[in-house]
PDB file of C-alpha atoms in Angstrom:
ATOM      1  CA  UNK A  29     220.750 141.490 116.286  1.00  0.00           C
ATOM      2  CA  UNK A  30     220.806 137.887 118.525  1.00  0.00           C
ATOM      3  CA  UNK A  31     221.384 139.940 121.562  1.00  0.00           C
ATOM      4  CA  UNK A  32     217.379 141.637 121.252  1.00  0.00           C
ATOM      5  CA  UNK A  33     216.299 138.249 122.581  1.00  0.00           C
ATOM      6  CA  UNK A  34     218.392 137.229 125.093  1.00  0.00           C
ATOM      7  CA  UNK A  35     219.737 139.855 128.127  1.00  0.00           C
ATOM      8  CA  UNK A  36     222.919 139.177 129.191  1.00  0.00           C
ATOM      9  CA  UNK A  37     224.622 137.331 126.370  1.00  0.00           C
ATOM     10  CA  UNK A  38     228.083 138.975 125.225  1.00  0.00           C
ATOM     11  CA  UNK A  39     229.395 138.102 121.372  1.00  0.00           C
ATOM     12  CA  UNK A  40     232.823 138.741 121.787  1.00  0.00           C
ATOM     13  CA  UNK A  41     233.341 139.918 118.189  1.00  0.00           C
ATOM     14  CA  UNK A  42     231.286 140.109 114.856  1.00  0.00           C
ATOM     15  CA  UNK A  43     232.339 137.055 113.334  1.00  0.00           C
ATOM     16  CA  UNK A  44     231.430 135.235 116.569  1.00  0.00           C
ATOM     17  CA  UNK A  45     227.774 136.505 115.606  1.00  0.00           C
ATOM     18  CA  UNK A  46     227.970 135.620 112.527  1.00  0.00           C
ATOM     19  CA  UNK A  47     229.285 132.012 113.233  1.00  0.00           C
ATOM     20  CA  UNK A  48     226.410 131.846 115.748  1.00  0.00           C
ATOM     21  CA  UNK A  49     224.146 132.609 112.629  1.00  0.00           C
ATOM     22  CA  UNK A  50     226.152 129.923 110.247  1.00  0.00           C
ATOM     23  CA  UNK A  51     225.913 127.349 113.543  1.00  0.00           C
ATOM     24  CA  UNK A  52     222.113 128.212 113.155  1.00  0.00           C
ATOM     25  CA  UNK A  53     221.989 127.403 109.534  1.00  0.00           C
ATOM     26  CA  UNK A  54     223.640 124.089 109.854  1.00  0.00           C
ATOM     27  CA  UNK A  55     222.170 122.955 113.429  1.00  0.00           C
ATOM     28  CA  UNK A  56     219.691 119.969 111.855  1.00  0.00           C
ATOM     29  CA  UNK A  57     223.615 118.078 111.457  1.00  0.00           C
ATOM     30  CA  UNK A  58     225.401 120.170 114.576  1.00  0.00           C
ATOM     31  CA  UNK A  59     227.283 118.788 117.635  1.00  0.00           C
ATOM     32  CA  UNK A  60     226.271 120.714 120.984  1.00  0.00           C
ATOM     33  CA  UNK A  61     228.639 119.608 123.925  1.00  0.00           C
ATOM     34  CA  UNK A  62     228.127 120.560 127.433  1.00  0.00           C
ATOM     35  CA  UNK A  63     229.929 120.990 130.517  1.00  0.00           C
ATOM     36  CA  UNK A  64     227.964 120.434 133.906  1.00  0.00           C
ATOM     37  CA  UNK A  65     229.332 121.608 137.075  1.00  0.00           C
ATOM     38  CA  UNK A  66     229.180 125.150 136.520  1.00  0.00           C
ATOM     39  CA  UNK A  67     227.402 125.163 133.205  1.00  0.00           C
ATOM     40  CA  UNK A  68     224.576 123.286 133.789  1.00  0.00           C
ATOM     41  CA  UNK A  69     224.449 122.629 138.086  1.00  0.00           C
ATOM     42  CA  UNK A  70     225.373 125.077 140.115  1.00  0.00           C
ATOM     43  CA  UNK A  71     229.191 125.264 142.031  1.00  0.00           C
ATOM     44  CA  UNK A  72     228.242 124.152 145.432  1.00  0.00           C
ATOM     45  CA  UNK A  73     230.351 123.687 148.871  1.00  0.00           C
ATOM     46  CA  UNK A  74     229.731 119.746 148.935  1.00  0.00           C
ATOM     47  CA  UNK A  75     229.970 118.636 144.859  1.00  0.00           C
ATOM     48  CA  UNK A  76     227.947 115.382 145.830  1.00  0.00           C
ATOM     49  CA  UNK A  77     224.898 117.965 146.073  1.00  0.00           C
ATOM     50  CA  UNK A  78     225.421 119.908 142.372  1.00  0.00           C
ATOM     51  CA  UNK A  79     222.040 118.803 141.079  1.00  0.00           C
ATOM     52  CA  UNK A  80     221.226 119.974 137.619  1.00  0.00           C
ATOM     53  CA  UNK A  81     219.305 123.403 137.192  1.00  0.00           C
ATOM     54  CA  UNK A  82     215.650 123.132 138.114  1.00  0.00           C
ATOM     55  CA  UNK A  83     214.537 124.116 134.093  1.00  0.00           C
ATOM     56  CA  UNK A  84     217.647 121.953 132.783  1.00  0.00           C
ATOM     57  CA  UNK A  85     215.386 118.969 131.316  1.00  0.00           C
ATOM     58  CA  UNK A  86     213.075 120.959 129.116  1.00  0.00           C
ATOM     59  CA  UNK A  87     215.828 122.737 127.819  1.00  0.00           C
ATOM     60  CA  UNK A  88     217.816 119.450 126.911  1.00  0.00           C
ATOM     61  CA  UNK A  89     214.409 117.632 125.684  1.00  0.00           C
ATOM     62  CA  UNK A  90     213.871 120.787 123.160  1.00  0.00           C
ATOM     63  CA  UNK A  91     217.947 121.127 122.277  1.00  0.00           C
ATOM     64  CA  UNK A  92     217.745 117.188 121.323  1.00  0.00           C
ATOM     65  CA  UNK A  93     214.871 117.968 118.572  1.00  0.00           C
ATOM     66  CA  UNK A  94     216.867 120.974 117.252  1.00  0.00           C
ATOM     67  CA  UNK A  95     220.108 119.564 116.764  1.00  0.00           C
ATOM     68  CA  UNK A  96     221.951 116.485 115.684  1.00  0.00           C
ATOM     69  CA  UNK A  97     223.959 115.532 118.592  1.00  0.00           C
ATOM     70  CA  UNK A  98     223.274 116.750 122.204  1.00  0.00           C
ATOM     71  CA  UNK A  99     226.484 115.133 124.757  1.00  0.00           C
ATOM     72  CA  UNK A 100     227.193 116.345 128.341  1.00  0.00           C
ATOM     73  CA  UNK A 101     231.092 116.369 128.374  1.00  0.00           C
ATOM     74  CA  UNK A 102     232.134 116.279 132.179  1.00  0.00           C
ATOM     75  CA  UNK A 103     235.185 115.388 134.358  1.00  0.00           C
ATOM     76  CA  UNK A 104     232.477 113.602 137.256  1.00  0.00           C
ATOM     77  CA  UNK A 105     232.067 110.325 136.553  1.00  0.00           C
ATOM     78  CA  UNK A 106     228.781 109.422 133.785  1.00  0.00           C
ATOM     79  CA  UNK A 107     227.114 107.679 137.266  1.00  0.00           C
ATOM     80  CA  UNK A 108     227.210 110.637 139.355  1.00  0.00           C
ATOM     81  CA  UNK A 109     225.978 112.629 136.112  1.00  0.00           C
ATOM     82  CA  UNK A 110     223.043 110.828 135.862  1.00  0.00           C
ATOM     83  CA  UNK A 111     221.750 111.097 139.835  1.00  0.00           C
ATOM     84  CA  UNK A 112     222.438 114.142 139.670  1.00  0.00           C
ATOM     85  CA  UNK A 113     220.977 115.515 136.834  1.00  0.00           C
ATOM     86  CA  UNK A 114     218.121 112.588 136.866  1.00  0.00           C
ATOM     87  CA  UNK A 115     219.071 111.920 133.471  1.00  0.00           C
ATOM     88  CA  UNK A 116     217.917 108.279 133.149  1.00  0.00           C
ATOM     89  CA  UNK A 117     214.473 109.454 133.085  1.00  0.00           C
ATOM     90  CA  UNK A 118     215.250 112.424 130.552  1.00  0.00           C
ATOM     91  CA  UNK A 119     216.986 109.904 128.571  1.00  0.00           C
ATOM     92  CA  UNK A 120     213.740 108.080 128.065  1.00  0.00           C
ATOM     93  CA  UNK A 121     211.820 111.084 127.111  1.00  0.00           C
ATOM     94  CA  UNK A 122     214.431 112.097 124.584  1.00  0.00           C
ATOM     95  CA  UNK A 123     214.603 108.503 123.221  1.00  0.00           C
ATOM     96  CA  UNK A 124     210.593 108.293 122.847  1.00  0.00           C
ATOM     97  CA  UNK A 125     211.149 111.312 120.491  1.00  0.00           C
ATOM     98  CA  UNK A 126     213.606 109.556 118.386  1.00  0.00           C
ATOM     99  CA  UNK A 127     216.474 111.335 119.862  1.00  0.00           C
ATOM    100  CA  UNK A 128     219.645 110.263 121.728  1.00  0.00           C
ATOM    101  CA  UNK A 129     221.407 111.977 124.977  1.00  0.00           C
ATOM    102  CA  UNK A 130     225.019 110.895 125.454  1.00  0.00           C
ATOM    103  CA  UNK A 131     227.181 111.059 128.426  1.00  0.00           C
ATOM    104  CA  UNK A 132     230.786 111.309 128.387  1.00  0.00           C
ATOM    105  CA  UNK A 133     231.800 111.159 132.243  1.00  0.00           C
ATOM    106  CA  UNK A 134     235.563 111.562 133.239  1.00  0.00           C
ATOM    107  CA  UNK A 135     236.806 113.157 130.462  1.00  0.00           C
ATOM    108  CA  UNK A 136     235.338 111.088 128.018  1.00  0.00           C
ATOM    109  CA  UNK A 137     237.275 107.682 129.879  1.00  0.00           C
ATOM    110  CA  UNK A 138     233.456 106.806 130.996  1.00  0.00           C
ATOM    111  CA  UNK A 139     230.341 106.310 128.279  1.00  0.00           C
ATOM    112  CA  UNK A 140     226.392 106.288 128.418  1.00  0.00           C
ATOM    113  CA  UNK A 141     224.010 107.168 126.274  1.00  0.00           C
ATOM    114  CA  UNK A 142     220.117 106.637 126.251  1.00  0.00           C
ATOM    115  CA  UNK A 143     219.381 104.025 124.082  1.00  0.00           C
ATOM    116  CA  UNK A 144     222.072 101.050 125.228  1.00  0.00           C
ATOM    117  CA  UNK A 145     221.919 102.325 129.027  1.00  0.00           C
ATOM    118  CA  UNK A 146     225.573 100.747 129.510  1.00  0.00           C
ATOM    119  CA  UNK A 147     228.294 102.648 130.892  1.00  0.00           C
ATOM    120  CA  UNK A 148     231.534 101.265 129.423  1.00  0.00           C
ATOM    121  CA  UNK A 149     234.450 102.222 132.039  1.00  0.00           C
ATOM    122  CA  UNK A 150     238.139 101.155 131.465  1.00  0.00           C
ATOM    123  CA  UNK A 151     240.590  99.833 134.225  1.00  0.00           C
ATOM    124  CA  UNK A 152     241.802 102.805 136.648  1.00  0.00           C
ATOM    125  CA  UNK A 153     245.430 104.129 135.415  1.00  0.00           C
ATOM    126  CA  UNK A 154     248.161 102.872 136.406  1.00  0.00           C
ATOM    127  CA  UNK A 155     249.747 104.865 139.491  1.00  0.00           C
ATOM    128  CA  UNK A 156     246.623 106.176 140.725  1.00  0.00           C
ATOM    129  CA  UNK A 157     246.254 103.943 143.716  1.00  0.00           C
ATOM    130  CA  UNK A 158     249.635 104.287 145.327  1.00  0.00           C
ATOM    131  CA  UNK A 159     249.111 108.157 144.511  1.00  0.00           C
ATOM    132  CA  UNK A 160     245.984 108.130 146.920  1.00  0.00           C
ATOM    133  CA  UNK A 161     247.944 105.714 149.858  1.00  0.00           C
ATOM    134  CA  UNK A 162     250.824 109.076 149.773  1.00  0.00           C
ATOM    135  CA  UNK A 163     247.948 111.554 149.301  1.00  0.00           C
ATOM    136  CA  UNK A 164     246.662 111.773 153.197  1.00  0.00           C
ATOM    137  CA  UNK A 165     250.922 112.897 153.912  1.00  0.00           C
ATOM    138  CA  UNK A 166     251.195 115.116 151.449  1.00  0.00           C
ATOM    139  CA  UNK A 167     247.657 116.884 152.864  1.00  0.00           C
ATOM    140  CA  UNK A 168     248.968 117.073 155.829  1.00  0.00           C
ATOM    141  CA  UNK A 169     251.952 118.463 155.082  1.00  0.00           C
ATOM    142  CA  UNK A 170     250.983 121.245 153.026  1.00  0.00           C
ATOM    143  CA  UNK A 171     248.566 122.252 156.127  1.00  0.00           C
ATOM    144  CA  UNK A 172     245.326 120.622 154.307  1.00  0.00           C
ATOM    145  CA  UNK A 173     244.376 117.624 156.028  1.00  0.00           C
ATOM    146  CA  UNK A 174     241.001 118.579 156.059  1.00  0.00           C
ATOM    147  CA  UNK A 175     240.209 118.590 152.590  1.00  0.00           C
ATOM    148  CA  UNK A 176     237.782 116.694 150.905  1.00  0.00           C
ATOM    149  CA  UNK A 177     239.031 113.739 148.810  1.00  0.00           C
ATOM    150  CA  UNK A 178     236.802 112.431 146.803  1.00  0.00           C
ATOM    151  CA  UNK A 179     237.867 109.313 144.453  1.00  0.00           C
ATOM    152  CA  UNK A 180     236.467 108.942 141.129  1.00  0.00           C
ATOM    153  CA  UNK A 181     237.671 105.364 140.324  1.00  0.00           C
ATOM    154  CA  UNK A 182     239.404 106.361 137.294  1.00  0.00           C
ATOM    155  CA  UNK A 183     240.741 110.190 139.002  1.00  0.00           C
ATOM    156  CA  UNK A 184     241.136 111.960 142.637  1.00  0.00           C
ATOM    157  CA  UNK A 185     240.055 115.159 143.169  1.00  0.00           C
ATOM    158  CA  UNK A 186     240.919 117.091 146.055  1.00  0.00           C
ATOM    159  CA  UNK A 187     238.430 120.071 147.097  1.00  0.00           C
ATOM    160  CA  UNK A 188     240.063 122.884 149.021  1.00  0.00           C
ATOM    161  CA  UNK A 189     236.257 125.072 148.800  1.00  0.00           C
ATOM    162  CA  UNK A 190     235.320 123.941 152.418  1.00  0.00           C
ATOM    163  CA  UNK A 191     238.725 124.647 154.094  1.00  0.00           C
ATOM    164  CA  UNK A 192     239.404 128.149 156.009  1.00  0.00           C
ATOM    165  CA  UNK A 193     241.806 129.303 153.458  1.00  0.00           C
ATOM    166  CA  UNK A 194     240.447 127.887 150.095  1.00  0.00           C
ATOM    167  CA  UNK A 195     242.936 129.757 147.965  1.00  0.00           C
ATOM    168  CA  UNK A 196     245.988 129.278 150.464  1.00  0.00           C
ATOM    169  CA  UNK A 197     244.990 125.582 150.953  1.00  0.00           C
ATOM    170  CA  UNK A 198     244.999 125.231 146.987  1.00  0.00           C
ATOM    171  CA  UNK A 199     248.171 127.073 146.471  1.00  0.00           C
ATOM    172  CA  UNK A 200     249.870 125.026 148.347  1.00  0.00           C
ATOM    173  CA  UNK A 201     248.433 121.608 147.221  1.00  0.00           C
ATOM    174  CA  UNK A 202     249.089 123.083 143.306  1.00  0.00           C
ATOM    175  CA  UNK A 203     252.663 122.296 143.110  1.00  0.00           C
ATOM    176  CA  UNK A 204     252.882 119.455 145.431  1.00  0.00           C
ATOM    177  CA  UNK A 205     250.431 117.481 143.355  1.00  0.00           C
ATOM    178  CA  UNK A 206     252.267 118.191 140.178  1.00  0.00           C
ATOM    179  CA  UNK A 207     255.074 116.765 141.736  1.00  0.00           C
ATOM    180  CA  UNK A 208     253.397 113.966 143.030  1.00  0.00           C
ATOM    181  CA  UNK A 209     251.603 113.366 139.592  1.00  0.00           C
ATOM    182  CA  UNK A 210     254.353 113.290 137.807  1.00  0.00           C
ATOM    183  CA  UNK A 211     256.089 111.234 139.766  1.00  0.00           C
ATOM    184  CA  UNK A 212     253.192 108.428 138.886  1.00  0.00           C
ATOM    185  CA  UNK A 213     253.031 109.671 135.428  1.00  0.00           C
ATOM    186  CA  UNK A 214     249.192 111.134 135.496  1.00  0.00           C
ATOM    187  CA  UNK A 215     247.986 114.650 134.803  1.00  0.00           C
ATOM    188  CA  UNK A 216     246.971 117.201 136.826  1.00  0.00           C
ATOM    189  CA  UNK A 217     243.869 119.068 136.326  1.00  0.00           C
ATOM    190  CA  UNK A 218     243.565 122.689 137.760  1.00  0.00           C
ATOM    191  CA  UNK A 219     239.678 123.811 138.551  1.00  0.00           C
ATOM    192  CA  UNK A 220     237.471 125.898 140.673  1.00  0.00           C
ATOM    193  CA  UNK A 221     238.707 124.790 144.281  1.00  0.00           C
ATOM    194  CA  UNK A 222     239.347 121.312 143.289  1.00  0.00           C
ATOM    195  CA  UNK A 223     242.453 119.969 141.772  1.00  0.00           C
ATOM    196  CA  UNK A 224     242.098 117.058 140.085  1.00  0.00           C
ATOM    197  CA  UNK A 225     244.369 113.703 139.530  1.00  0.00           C
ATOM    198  CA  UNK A 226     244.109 111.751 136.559  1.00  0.00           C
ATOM    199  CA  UNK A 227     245.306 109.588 133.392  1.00  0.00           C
ATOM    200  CA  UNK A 228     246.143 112.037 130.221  1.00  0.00           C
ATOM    201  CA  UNK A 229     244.748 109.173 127.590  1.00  0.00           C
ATOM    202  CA  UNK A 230     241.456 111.153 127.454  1.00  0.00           C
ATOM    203  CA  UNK A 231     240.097 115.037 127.667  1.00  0.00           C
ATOM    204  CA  UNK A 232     236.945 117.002 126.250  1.00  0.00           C
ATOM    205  CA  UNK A 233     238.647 117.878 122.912  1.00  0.00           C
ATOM    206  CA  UNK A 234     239.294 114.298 122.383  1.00  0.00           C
ATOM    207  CA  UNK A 235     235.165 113.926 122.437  1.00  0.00           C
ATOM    208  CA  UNK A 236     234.287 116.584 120.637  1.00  0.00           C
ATOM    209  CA  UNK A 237     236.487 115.389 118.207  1.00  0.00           C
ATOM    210  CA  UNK A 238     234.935 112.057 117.758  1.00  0.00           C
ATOM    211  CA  UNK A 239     231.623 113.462 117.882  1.00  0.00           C
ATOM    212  CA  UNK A 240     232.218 115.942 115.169  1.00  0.00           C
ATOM    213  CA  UNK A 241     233.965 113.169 112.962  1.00  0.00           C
ATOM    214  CA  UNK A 242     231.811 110.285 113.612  1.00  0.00           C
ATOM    215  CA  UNK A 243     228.474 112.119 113.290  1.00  0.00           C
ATOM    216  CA  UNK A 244     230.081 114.056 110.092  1.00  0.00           C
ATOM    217  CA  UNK A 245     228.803 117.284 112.450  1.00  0.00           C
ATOM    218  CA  UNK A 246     228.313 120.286 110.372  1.00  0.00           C
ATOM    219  CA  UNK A 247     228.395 122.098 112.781  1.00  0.00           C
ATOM    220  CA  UNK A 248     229.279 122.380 116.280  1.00  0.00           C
ATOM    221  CA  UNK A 249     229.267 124.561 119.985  1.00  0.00           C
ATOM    222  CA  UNK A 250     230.693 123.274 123.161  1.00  0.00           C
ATOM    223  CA  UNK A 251     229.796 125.588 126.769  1.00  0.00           C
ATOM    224  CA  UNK A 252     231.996 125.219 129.979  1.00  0.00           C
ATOM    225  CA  UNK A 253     233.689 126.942 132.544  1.00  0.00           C
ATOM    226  CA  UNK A 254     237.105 125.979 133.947  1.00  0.00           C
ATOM    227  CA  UNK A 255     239.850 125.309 132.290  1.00  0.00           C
ATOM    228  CA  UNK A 256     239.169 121.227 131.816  1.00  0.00           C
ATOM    229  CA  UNK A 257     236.669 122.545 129.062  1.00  0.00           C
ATOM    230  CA  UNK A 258     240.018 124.279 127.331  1.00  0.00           C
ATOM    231  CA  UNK A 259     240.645 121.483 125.329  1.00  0.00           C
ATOM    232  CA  UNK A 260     236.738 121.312 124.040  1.00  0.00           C
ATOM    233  CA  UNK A 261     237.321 124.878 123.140  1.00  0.00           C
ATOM    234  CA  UNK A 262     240.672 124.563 121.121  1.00  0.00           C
ATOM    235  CA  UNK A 263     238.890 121.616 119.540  1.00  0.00           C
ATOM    236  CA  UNK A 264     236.325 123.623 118.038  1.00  0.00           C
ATOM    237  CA  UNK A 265     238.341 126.131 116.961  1.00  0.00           C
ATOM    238  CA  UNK A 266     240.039 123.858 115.167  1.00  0.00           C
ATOM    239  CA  UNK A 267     237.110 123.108 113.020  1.00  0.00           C
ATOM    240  CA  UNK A 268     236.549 126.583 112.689  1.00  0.00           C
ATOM    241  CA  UNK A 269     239.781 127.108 110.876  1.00  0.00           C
ATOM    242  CA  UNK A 270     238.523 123.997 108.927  1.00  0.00           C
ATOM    243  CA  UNK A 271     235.501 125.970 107.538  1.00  0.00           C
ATOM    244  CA  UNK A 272     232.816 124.222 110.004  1.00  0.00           C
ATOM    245  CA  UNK A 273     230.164 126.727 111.817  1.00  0.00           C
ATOM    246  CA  UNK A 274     231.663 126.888 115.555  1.00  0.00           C
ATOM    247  CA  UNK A 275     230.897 128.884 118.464  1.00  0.00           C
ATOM    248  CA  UNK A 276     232.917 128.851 121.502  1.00  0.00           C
ATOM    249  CA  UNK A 277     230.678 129.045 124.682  1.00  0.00           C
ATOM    250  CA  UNK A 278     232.340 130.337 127.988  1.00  0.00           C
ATOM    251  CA  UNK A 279     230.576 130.480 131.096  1.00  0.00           C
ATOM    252  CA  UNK A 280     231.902 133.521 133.203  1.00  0.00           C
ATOM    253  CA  UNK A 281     234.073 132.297 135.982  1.00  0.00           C
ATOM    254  CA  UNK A 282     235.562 134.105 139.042  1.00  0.00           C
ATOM    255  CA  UNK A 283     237.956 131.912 139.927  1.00  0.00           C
ATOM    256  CA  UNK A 284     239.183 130.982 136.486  1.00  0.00           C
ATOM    257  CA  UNK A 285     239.495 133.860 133.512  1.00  0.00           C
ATOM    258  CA  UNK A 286     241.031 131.604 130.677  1.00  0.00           C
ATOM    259  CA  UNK A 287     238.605 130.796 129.190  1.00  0.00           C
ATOM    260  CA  UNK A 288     237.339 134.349 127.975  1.00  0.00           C
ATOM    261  CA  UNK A 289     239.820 134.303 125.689  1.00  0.00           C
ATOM    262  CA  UNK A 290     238.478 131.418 123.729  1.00  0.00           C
ATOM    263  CA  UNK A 291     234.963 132.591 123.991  1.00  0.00           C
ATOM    264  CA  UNK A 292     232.677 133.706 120.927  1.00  0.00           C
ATOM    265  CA  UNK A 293     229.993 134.066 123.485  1.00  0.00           C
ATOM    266  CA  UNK A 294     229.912 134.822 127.251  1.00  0.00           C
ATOM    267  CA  UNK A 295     227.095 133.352 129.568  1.00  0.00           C
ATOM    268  CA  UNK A 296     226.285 134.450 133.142  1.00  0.00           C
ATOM    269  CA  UNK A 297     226.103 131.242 135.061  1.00  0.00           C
ATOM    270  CA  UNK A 298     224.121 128.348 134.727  1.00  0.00           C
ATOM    271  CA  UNK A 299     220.542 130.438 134.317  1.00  0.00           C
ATOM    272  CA  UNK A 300     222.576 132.161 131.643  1.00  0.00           C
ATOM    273  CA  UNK A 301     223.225 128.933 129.860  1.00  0.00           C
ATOM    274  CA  UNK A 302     219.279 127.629 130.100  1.00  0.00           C
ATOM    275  CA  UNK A 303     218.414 131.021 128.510  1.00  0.00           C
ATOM    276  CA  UNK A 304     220.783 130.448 125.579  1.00  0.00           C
ATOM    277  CA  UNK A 305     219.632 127.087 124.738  1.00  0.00           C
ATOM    278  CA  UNK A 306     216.220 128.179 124.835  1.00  0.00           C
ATOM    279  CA  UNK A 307     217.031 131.022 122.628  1.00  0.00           C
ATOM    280  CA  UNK A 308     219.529 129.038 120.521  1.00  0.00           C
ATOM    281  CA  UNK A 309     216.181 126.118 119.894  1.00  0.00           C
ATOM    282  CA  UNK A 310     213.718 129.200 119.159  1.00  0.00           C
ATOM    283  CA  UNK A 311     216.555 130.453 116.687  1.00  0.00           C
ATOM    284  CA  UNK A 312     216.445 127.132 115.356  1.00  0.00           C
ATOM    285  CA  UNK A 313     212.647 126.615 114.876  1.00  0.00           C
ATOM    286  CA  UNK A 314     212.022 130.002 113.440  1.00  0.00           C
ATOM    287  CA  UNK A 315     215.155 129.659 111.066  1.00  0.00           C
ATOM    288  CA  UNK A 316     213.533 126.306 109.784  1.00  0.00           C
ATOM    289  CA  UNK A 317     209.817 127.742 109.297  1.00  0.00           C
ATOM    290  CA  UNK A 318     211.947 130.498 107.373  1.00  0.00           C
ATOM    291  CA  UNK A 319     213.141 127.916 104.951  1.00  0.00           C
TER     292      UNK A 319
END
């Protein structure tokens, strides 16, 4: 059984084991998408200090060899991705080994990846600046005034973790944003403690999608945590049903519980997703000396 090497890891049903073992099979051509705030940083207080988990880069430098395609799939933008997680510098490494790391930042609206070193970023939507002139009002008025804004050119985001009353704070911002989001025609994004403002033309299924299609992925495994990874999940359960090797990977989340139900595999936090790639690569490498 998979679980003998690796504590802590939950398959959520036999055929999610065996999927993990077809995923295995196939990984030379797979697709392996990644969340990173809670999958592979750390949920912090202040999200400007969510730096990547200490053992991170050898993971991702041994997960690049195994696999086809290796893409963190975030809602920061690709800019803040790449301080944080010093990923220019793993990008070389990974590119010296013939390899390629790709960032899709906001959503997939923002793109970098190691070999052109460019990130291509549209024009902000349409909206979203006379949205953030009301926004400092409707704080105030919903007894928030405090919280921490924090503009991502192309989104807002507005973190209720550092108030006195996280949960009160956000339940009151929830359906006041809507409104006000609507109103300007954007989507609203629902997270842990943060509740984000943005254009609908892009989300993480819409990547995974291209990935899958334009690498002609034969397989493919997406990990997050909140619910802006729900779409990265449905999309790979769509391939499932189309007779591709899938696993859904959810990392367990307090504040958020949707995601569970999507899951083929459960992780315990962002140590429990290091230990699963390094498992998933050793899998890999002793499938391959196997064959």
């Amino acid at each position: 059984m998979w679980t003998t090497w690796l504590a802590g890891v939950v398959f959520c049903s036999a055929e999610a084991e065996a999927r993990y073992a077809a995923f295995i099979d196939a990984a030379p051509g797979a697709v392996v998408g990644l969340d990173f705030d809670g999958t592979l940083a750390p949920i912090v207080d202040d999200p400007t200090q969510a730096h990547i988990h200490p053992e991170a880069a050898a993971a991702l430098i041994d997960l690049a060899e195994a696999v086809g395609t290796v893409a963190i799939v975030t809602g920061r933008p690709a800019r803040q991705v790449l301080a944080l997680g010093a990923l220019d510098d793993l990008g070389d490494t990974i590119a010296a080994r013939g390899r390629r790391l790709q960032i899709f930042g906001q959503y997939g609206a923002e793109r970098w990846d190691s070999t052109h070193r460019v990130i291509h970023t549209p024009r902000p939507p349409s909206g979203l600046a006379t949205l953030e002139r009301e926004l400092p009002r409707l704080l105030r008025n919903a007894g928030a005034a405090d919280a921490y804004v924090e503009d991502k050119g192309l989104a807002v985001a507005v973190h209720t973790r550092r108030l006195a009353d996280p949960v009160g704070a956000y339940d009151r911002l929830l359906p006041a944003l809507k409104e006000l989001a609507d109103r300007h025609h954007l989507v609203l994004e629902p997270g842990r403690a943060v509740i984000e403002v943005r254009s609908g033309a892009a989300d993480k299924g819409r990547v995974i999608k291209e990935l899958v299609r334009a690498t002609d992925a034969k397989a493919v495994l997406f990990v997050g945590d909140d619910l802006g990874d729900v779409e990265a999940l449905h999309a790979v359960g769509g391939f499932i049903e189309q007779g591709l090797a899938g696993v859904r990977v959810c990392v367990r989340n307090p504040e958020v519980s949707a995601l569970l139900s999507l899951a083929d595999v459960v992780l315990e936090g962002p140590d429990g997703v290091i230990s699963f790639l390094r498992a998933l690569v050793e899998d890999v490498r002793a499938h391959a000396s196997d064959n």
